[in-house]
Coordinates of C-alpha atoms in Angstrom, one line a residue:
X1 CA 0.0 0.0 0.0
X2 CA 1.6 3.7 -0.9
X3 CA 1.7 6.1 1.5
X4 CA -1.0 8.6 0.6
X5 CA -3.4 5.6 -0.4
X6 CA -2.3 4.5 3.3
X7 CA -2.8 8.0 5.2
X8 CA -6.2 8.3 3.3
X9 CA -7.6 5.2 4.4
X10 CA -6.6 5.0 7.9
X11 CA -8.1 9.0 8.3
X12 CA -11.7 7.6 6.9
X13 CA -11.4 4.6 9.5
X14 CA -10.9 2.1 6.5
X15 CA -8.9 -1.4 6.9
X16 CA -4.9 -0.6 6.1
X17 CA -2.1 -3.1 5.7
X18 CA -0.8 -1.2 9.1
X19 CA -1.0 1.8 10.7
X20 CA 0.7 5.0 9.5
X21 CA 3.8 6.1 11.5
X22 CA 5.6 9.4 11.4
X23 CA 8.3 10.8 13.8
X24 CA 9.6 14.2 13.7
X25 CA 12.3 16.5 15.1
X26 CA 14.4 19.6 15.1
X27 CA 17.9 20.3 13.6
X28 CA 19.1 22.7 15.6
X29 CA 22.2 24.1 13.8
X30 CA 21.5 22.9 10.4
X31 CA 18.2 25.0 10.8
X32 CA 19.8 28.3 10.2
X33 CA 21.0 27.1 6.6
X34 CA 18.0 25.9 4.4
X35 CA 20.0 23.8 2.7
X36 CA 21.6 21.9 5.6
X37 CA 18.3 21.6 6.8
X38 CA 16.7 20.1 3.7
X39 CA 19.4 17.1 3.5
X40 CA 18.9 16.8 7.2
X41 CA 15.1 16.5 6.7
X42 CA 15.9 14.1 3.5
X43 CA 18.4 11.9 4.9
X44 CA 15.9 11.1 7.8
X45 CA 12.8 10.0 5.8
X46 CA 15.3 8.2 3.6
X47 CA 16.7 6.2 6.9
X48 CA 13.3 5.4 8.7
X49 CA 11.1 5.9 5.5
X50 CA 8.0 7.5 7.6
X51 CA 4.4 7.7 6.2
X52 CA 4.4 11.3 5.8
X53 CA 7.1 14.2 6.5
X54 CA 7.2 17.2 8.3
X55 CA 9.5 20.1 7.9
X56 CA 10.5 21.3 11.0
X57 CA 12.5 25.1 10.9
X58 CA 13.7 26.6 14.0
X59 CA 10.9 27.6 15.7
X60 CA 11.1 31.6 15.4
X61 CA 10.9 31.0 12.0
X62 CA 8.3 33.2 11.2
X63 CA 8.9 36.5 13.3
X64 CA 13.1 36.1 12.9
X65 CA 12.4 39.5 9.9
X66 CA 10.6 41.1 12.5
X67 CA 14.0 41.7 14.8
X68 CA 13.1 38.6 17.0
X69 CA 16.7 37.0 17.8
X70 CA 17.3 33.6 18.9
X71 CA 19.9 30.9 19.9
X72 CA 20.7 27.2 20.7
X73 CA 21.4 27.0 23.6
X74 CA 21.6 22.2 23.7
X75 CA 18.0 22.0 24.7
X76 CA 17.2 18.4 23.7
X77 CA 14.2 19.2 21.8
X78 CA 16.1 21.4 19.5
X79 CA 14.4 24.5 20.6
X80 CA 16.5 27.7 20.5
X81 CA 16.0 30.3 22.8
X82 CA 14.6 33.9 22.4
X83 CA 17.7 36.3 23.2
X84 CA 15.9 39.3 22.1
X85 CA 12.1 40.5 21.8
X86 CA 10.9 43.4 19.8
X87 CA 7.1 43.8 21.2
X88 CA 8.0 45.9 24.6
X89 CA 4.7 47.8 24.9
X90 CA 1.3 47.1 23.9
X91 CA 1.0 50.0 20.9
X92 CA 3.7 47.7 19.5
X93 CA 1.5 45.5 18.5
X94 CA -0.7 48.5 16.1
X95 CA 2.5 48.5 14.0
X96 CA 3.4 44.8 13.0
X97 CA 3.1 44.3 9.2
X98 CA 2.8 41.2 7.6
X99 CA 6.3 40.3 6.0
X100 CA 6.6 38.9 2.6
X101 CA 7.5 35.5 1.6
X102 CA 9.5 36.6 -1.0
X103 CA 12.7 37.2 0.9
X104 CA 14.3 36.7 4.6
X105 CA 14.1 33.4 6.7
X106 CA 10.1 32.9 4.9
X107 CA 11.6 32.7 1.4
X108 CA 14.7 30.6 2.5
X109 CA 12.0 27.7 4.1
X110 CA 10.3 27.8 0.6
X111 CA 13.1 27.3 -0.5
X112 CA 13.6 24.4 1.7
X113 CA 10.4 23.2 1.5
X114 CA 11.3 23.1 -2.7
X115 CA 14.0 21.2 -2.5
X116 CA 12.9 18.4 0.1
X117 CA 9.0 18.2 -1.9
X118 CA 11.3 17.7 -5.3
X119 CA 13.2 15.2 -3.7
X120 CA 11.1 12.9 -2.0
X121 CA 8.3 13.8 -4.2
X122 CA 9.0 10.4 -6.7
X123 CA 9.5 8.0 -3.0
X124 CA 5.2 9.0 -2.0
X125 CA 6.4 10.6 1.0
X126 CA 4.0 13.7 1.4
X127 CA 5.3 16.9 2.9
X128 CA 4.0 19.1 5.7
X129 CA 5.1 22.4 6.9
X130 CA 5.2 23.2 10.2
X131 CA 3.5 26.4 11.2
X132 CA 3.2 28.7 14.5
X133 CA -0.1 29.7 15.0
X134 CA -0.4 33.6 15.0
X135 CA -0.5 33.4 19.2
X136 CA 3.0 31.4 19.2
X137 CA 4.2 33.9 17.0
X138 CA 3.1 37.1 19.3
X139 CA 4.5 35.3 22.1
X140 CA 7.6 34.9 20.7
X141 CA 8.2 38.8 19.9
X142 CA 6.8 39.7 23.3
X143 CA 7.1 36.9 25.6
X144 CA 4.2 34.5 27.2
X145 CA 3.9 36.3 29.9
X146 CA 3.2 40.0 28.1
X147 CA 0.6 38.1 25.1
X148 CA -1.4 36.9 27.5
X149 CA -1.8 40.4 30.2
X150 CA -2.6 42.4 26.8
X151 CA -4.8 39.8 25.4
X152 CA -6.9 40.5 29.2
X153 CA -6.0 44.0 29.5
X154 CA -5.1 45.3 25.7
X155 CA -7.6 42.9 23.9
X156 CA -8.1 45.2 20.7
X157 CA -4.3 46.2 20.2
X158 CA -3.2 42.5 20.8
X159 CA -5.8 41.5 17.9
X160 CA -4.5 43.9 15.5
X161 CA -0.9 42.3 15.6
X162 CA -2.8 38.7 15.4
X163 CA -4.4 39.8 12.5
X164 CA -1.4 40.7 10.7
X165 CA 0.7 37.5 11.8
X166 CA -2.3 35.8 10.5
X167 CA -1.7 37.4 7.0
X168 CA 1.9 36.8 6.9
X169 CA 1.3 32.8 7.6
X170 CA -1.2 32.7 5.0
X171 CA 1.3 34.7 2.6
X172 CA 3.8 32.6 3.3
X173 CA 2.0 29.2 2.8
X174 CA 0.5 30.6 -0.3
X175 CA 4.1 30.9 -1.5
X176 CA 4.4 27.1 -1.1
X177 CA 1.1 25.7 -3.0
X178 CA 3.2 24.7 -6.8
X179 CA 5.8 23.1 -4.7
X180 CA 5.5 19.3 -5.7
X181 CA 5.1 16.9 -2.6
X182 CA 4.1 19.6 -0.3
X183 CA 0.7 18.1 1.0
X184 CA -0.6 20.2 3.9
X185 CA 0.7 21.7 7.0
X186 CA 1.4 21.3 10.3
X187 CA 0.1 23.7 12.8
X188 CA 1.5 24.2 16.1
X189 CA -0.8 25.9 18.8
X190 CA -0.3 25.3 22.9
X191 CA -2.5 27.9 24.6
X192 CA -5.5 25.6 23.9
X193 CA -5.5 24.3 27.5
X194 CA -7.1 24.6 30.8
X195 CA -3.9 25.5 32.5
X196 CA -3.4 28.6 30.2
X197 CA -6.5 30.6 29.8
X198 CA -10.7 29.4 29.2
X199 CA -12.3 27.8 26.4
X200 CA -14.4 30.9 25.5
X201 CA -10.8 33.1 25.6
X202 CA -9.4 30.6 23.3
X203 CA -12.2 30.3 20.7
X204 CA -12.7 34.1 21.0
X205 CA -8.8 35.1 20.3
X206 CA -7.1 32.2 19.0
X207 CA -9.5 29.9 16.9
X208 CA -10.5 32.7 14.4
X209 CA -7.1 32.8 13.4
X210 CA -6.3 28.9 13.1
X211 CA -9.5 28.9 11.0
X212 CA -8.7 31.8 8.6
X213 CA -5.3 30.0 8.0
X214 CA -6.9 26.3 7.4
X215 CA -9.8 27.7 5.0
X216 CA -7.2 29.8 3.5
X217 CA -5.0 26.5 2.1
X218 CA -4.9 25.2 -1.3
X219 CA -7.5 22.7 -2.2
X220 CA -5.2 20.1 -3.3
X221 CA -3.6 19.7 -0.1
X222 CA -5.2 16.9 1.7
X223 CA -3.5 16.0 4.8
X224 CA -3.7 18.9 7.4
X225 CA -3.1 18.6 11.2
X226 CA -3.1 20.5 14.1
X227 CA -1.1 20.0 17.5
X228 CA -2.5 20.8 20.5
X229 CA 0.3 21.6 23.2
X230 CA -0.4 21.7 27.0
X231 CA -0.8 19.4 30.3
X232 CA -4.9 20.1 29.7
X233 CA -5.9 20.4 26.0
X234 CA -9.5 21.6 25.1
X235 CA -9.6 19.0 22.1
X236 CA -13.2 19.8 21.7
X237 CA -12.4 23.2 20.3
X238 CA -11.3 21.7 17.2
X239 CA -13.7 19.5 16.0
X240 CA -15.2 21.7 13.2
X241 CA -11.7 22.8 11.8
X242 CA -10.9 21.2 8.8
X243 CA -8.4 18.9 9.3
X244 CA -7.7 15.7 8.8
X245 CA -5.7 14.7 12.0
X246 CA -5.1 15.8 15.5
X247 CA -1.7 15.9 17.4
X248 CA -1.2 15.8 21.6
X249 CA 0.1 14.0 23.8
X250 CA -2.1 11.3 24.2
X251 CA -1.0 9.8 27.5
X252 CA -2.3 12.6 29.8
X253 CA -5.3 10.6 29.9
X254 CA -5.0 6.6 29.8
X255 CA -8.2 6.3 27.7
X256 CA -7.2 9.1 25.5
X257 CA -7.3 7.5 22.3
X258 CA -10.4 5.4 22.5
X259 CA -12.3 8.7 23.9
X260 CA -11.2 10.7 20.8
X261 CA -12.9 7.7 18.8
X262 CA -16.2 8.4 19.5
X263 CA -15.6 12.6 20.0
X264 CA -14.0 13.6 16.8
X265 CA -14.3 13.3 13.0
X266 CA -10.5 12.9 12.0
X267 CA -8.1 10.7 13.0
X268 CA -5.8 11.1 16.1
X269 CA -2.0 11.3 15.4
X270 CA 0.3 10.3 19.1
X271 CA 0.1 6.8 21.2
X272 CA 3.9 7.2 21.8
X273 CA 5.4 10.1 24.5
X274 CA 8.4 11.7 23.5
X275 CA 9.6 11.3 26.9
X276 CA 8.4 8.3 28.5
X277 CA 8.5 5.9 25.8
X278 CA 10.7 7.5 23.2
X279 CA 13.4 9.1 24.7
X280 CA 13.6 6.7 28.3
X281 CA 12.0 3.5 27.3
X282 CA 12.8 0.6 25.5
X283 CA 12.1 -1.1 22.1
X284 CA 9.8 -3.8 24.1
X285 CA 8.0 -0.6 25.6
X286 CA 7.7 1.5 22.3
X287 CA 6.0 -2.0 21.0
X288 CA 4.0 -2.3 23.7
X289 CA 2.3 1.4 23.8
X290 CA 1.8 0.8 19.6
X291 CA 0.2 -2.3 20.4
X292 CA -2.2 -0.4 23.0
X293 CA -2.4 2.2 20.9
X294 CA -4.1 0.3 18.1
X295 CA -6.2 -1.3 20.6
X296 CA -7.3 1.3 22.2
X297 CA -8.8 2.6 18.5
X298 CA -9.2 -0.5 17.3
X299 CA -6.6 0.2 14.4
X300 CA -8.7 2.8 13.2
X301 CA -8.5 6.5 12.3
X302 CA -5.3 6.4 14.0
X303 CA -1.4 7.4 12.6
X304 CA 1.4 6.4 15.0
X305 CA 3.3 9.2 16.1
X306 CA 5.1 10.9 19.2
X307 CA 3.5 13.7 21.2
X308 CA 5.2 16.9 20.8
X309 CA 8.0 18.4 19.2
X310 CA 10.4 15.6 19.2
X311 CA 13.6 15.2 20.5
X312 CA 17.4 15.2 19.1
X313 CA 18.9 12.8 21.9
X314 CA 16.8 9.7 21.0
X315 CA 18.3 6.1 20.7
X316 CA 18.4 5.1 17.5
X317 CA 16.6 1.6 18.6
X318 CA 14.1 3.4 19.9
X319 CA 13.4 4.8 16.5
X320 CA 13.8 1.3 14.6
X321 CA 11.0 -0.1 17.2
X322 CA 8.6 2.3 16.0
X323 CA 8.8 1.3 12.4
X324 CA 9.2 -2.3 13.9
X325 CA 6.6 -1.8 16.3
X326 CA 3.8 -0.6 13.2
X327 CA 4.6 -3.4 11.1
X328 CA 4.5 -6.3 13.7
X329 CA 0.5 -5.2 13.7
X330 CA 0.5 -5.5 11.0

């Protein structure tokens, strides 16, 4: 069975020759060089041959041609962190622009995102591109702390910069659409939870903008997912986005995966933790959480994945077990 034919089937809830299976990570290093990053990107679909691919840039991608600087500083995930901030008060906000993909860090990802579509493009392995939602983004140039007092205290100002990073993403992603292999995107938001601010905050500031930048992608790309970060997710906020699959980590709860059966439309991407079972357990474990996994959703509407943003230090077994791990369900 071929990938897409694979992905497609397993998001309708239709019988597959085995679950799809995707891992992910940063590249911290080779991420400030788009074409370092592209044969880091290549080279690892071409050693564990995953279902589907997804680009994965520094994560200040998008606001780096604001002034937003940024370093590595060996946090295992890959994550570099923010050295310098360029929202300071909340009129700042009035004055972001959208920036254009044509040049800067957006044009170098498309040109990225060209190179590892082309390549893999003849191998079925469909590209996504990882995307901040517009919230991520204003935190980033401001800091968490600062987004979320003006989004309570400087609601219309704060919206105004939204709306603008909102243009910018869709710009950007627009920019990709003739790229060949380039099948959907990926799109990162983790203020969708309990511990960070209320449903009715969230769908009132944040989910506007995750909609305008779903409805606003090309019709030919047909495998779309959003992750949900957070120790308390409000899944139920995105069950009318169109999508095709939802990431988080699936092990806050132990009947995640069978409850998201019955509550949503599209298929759940997780059953494995980035920490517990990929970074500190063991191939028998990894085999054993896939095999619950599949039980749990009765091997449907589900694709095999980890539960976050991935991490560099893995073991290399570990990785092998979860290709290992798909197949022996088979």
């Amino acid at each position: 069975m071929q990938k897409r034919e694979r992905l497609e089937r397993a998001i309708a809830g239709e019988a597959v020759d085995r679950a799809p299976v995707a891992l992910w990570r940063h590249w911290p290093g080779d991420d400030q060089r788009y074409a370092d990053l592209a044969r880091s990107s290549i080279d690892f679909q071409r050693d564990y041959n995953w279902d589907f691919v997804r680009l994965m840039p520094s994560r200040a991608y998008q606001v780096v041609d604001y002034g937003v600087q940024d370093y590595w500083g060996g946090d295992a995930r890959g994550m570099r962190k923010i050295s310098k901030r360029v929202v300071t008060r909340s009129l700042d906000w009035t004055e972001i622009r959208p920036l254009s993909p044509t040049r800067g860090h957006l044009l170098q990802q498309a040109q990225c995102a060209r190179i590892v579509g082309q390549a893999l493009a003849s191998e079925g392995a469909p590209v996504l591109q990882t995307v901040y939602s517009p919230l991520i983004q204003a935190s980033q140039m401001a800091g968490r702390e600062k987004t979320l007092r003006d989004m309570r205290v400087r609601a219309d100002r704060l919206r105004s910069g939204l709306n603008q990073l909102t243009e910018s993403s869709m710009r950007f992603l627009d920019s990709l659409k003739q790229i060949p292999g380039i099948a959907g995107v990926f799109l990162v938001t983790e203020f969708a939870s309990h511990d960070c601010m209320s449903e009715t905050e969230y769908r009132l500031t944040v989910l506007p903008h995750l909609r305008s930048i779903l409805d606003g992608l090309p019709d030919h790309w047909w495998l779309n997912i959003v992750q949900v970060g957070g120790r308390a997710p409000m899944l139920s906020l995105f069950n009318t986005l169109p999508i095709q699959a939802l990431n988080w980590d699936t092990g806050i709860e132990s009947d995640s995966l069978s409850s998201a059966q019955g509550a949503f439309r599209f298929a759940a991407c997780g059953g494995l933790s980035d920490d517990e079972h990929l970074l500190k357990g063991t191939p028998t474990l990894i085999h054993d959480a896939i095999r619950e996994a599949l039980k749990q959703t009765e091997s449907r509407r589900l694709i095999v994945s980890g539960s976050g943003a991935g991490r560099v230090n893995l073991p290399l077994s570990n990785m092998r077990a979860v290709r290992s791990g798909v197949e022996a369900q088979s």
